[in-house]
Tab-separated table of C-alpha atoms in Angstrom:
chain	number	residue	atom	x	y	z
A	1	UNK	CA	-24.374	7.775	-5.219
A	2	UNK	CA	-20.671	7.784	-5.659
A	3	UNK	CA	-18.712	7.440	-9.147
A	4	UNK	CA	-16.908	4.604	-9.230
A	5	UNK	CA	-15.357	5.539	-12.035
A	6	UNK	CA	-13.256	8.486	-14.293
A	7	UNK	CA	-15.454	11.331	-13.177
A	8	UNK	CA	-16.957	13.069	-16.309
A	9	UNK	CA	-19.506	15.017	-14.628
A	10	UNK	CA	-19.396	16.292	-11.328
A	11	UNK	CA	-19.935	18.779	-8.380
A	12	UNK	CA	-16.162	20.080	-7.961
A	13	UNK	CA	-15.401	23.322	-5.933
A	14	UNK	CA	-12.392	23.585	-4.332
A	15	UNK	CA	-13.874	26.720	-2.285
A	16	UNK	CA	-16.977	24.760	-0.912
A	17	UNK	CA	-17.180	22.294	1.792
A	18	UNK	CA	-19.797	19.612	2.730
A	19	UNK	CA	-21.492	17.919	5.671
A	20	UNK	CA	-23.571	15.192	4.831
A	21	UNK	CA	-21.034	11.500	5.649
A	22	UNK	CA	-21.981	9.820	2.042
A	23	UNK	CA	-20.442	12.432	-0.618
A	24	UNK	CA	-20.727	12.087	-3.957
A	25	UNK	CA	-17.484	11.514	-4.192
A	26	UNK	CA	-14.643	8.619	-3.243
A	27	UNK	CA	-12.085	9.762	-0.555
A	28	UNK	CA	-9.231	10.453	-2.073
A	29	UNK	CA	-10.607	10.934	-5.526
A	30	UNK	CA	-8.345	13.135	-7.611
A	31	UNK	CA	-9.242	15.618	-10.091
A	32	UNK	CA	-6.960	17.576	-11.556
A	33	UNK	CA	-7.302	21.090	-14.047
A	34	UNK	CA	-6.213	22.079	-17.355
A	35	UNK	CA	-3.755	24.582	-15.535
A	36	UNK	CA	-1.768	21.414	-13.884
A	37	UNK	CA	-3.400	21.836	-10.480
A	38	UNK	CA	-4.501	18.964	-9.289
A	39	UNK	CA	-6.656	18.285	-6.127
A	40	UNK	CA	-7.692	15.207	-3.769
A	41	UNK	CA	-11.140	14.698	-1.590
A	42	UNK	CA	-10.321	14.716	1.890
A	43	UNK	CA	-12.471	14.695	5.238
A	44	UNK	CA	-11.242	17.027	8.059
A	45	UNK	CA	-10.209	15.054	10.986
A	46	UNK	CA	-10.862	15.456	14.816
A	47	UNK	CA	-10.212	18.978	14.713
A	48	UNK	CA	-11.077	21.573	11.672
A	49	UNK	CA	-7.866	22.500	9.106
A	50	UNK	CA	-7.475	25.781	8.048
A	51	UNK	CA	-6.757	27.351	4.518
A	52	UNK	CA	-3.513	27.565	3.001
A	53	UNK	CA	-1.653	24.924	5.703
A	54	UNK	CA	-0.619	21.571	4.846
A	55	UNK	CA	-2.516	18.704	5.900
A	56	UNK	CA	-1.654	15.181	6.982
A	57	UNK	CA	-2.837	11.678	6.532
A	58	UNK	CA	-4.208	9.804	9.521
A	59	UNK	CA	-1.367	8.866	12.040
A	60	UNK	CA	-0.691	4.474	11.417
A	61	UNK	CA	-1.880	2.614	14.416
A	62	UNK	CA	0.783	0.065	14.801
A	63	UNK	CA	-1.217	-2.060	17.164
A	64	UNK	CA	-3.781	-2.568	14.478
A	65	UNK	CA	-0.879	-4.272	12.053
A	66	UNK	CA	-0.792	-8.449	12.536
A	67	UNK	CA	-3.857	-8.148	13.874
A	68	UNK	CA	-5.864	-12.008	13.920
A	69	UNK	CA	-8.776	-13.193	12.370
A	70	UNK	CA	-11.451	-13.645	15.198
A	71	UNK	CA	-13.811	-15.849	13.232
A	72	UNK	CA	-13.224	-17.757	9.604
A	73	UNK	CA	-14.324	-16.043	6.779
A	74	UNK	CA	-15.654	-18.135	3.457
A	75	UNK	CA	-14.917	-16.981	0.280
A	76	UNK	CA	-17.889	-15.249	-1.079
A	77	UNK	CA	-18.793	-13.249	2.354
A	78	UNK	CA	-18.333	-9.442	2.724
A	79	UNK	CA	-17.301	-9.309	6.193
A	80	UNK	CA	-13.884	-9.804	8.503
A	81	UNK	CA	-13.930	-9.998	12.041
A	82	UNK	CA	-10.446	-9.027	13.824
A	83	UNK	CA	-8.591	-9.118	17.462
A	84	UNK	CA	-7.331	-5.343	17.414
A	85	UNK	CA	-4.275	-4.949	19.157
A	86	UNK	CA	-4.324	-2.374	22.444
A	87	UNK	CA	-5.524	0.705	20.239
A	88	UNK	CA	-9.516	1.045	20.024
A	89	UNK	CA	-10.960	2.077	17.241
A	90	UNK	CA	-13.651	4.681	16.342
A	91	UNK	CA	-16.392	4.204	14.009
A	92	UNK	CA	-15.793	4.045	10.373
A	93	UNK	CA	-12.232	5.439	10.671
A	94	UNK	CA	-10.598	2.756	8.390
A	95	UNK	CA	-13.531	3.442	5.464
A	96	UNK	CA	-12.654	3.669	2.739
A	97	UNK	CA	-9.355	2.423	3.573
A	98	UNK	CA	-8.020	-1.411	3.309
A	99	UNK	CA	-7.730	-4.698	4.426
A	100	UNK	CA	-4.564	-5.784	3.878
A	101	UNK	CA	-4.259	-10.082	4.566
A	102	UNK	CA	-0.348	-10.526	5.188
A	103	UNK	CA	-0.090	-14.159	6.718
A	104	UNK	CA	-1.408	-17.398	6.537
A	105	UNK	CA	-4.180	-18.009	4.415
A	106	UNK	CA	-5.123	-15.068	1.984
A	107	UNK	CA	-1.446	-13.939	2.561
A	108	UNK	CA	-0.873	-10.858	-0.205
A	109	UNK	CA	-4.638	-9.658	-1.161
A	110	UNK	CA	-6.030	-6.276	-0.472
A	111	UNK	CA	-9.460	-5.272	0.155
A	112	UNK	CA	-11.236	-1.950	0.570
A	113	UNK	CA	-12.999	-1.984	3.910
A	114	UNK	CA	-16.702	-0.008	3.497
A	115	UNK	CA	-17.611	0.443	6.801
A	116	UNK	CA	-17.216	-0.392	10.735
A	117	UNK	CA	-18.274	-0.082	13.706
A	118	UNK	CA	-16.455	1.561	16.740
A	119	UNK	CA	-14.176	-0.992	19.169
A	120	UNK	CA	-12.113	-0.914	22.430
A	121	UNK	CA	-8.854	-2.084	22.756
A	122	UNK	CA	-8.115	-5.785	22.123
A	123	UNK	CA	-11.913	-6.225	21.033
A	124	UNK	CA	-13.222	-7.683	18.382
A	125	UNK	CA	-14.036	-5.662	15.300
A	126	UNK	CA	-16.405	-6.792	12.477
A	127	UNK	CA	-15.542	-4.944	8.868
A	128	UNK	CA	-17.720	-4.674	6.033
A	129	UNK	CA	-16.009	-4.813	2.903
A	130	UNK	CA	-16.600	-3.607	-0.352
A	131	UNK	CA	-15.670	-6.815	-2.712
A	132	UNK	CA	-16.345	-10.399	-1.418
A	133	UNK	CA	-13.420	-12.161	-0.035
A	134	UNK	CA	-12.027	-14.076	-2.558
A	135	UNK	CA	-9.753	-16.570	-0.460
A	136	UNK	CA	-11.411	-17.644	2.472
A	137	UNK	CA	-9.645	-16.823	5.776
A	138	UNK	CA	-8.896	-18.871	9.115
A	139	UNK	CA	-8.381	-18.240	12.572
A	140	UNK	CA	-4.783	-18.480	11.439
A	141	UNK	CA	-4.568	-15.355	8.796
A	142	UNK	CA	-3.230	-12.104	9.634
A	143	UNK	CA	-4.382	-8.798	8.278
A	144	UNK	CA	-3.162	-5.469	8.743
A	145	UNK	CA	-5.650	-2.326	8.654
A	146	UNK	CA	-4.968	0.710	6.720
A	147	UNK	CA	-6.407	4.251	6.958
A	148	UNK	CA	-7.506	6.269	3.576
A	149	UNK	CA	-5.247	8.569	3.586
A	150	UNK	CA	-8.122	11.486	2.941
A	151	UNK	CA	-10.094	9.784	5.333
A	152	UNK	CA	-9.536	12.497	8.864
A	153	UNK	CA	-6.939	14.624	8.049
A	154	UNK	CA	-5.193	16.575	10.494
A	155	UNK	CA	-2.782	19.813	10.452
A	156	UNK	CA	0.432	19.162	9.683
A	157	UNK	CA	2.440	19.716	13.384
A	158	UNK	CA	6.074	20.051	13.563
A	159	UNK	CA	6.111	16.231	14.627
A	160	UNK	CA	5.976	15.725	10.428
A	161	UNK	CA	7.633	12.195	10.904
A	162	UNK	CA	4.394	11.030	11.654
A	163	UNK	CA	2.262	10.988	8.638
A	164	UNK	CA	2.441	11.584	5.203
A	165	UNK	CA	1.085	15.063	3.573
A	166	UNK	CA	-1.522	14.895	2.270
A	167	UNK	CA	-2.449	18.628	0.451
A	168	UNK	CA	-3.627	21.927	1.362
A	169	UNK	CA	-7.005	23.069	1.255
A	170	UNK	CA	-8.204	26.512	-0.662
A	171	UNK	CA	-10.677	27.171	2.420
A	172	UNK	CA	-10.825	25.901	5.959
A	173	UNK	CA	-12.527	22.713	6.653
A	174	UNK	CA	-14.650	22.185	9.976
A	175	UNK	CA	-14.565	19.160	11.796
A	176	UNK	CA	-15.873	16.256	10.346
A	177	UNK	CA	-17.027	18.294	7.390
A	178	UNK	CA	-15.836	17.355	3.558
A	179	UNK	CA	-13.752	19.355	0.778
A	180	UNK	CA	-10.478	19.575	-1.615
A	181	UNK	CA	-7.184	19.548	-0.779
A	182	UNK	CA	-4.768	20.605	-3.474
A	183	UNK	CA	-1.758	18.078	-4.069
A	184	UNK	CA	-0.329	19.708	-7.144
A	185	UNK	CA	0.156	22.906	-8.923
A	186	UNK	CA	0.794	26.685	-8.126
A	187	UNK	CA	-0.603	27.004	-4.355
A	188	UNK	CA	-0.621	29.759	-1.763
A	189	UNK	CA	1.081	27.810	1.286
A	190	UNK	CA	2.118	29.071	4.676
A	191	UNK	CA	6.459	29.017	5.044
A	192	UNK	CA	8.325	28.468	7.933
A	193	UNK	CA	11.463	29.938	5.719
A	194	UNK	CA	12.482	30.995	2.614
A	195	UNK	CA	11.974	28.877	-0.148
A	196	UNK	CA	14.139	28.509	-3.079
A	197	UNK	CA	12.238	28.059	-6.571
A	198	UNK	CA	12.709	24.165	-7.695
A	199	UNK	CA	13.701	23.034	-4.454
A	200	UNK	CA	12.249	19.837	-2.947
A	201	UNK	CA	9.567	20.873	-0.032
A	202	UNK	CA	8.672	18.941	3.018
A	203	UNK	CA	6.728	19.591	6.363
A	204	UNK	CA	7.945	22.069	8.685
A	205	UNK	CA	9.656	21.565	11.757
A	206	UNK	CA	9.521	24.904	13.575
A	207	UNK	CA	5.377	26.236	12.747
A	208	UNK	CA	2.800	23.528	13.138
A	209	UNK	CA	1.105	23.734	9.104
A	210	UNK	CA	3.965	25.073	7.109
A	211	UNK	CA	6.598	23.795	4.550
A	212	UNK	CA	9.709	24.541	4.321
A	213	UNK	CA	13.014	23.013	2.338
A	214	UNK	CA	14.322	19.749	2.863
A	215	UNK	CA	16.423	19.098	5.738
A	216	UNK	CA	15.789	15.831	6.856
A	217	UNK	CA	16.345	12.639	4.696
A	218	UNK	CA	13.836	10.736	6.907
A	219	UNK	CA	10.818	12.968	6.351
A	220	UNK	CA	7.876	12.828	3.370
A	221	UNK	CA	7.891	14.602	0.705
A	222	UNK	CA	5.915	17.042	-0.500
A	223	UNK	CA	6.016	16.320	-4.270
């Protein structure tokens, strides 16, 4: 069973990884240590993420923004059925992540979206939600879908524009497979440069998982 709260007590190594698809903990979840290092639950994406790179969140599919409502939802009910636009989508990829309703009816509220099945392009797709919807939705409403950004990470390529980063793990994560990436603190990362002690860090552009120091306005962060 997953916390749903603070964790007080709980399974955290930063060195281990898991298989089984319900964890005991939330994507995402953060925990962080007395020494300031703080780390993030993350599940390795379509290809396994190795130790000491930086990761990134799950590329936005822009044909799954202003997508419609296939079939009106009443208040009360735990599941959405959407139009995708031309991108399919695979099972469960959005869990975890959100429903966000930004037209019509329901306009400006936020759900988190438990589960899903898979979906071609332009098909409908039916989305199980964790709270009941809380203003019912028409034909007319428009909702955007969101990934968790822990939810299939992938290694950080030199296209960084992308995604956002999302941390580095402390040992290499297999496909599919759970564990912790670290998002703050002293880390051993891999450098495409030299890096300058209080200097602002961001992906790098010249070795597919490295960092290096900010030289492009336009591109995240690595805080």
């Amino acid at each position: 069973m997953k916390l749903e709260g603070t964790p007080q007590i709980l399974d955290f190594n930063p060195f281990a990884t898991r298989t089984e698809p319900e964890a005991t903990h939330n994507l995402g979840e953060q925990i962080c240590l007395a020494d300031g290092r703080c780390f993030r639950y993350a599940k390795a994406g379509a290809s396994g993420i190795s130790k000491g790179k930086l990761q990134l969140a799950p590329a936005r599919k822009t044909n799954h923004d202003n997508c419609a409502v296939a079939t009106a939802a009443a208040s009360g009910t735990t599941e959405v059925t959407i139009t995708l636009g031309a991108t399919a989508a695979t099972a469960n990829e959005y869990s975890e992540g959100y429903l966000c309703i930004n037209d019509v009816d329901g306009e400006g509220q936020t759900y988190k979206i438990k589960s899903h099945p898979a979906a071609d392009a332009s098909a409908s797709l039916t989305l199980t939600l964790f709270d009941p919807i809380a203003t019912a939705l028409t034909t007319s409403s428009e909702v955007c879908l969101v990934h968790n950004a822990y939810n299939g990470v992938i290694e950080s390529t030199t296209n960084y524009e992308t995604a956002k980063p999302a941390g580095v793990p402390l040992i290499s994560i297999a496909t599919g497979d759970y564990g912790w990436l670290q998002v703050r603190g002293v880390a051993a990362v891999l450098a495409d440069e030299t890096l300058t002690l209080g200097t602002r860090l961001m992906a790098g552009s010249s070795v597919a998982g490295a960092i290096e120091e900010i030289d492009d306005v336009t591109a995240p962060l690595i805080e």
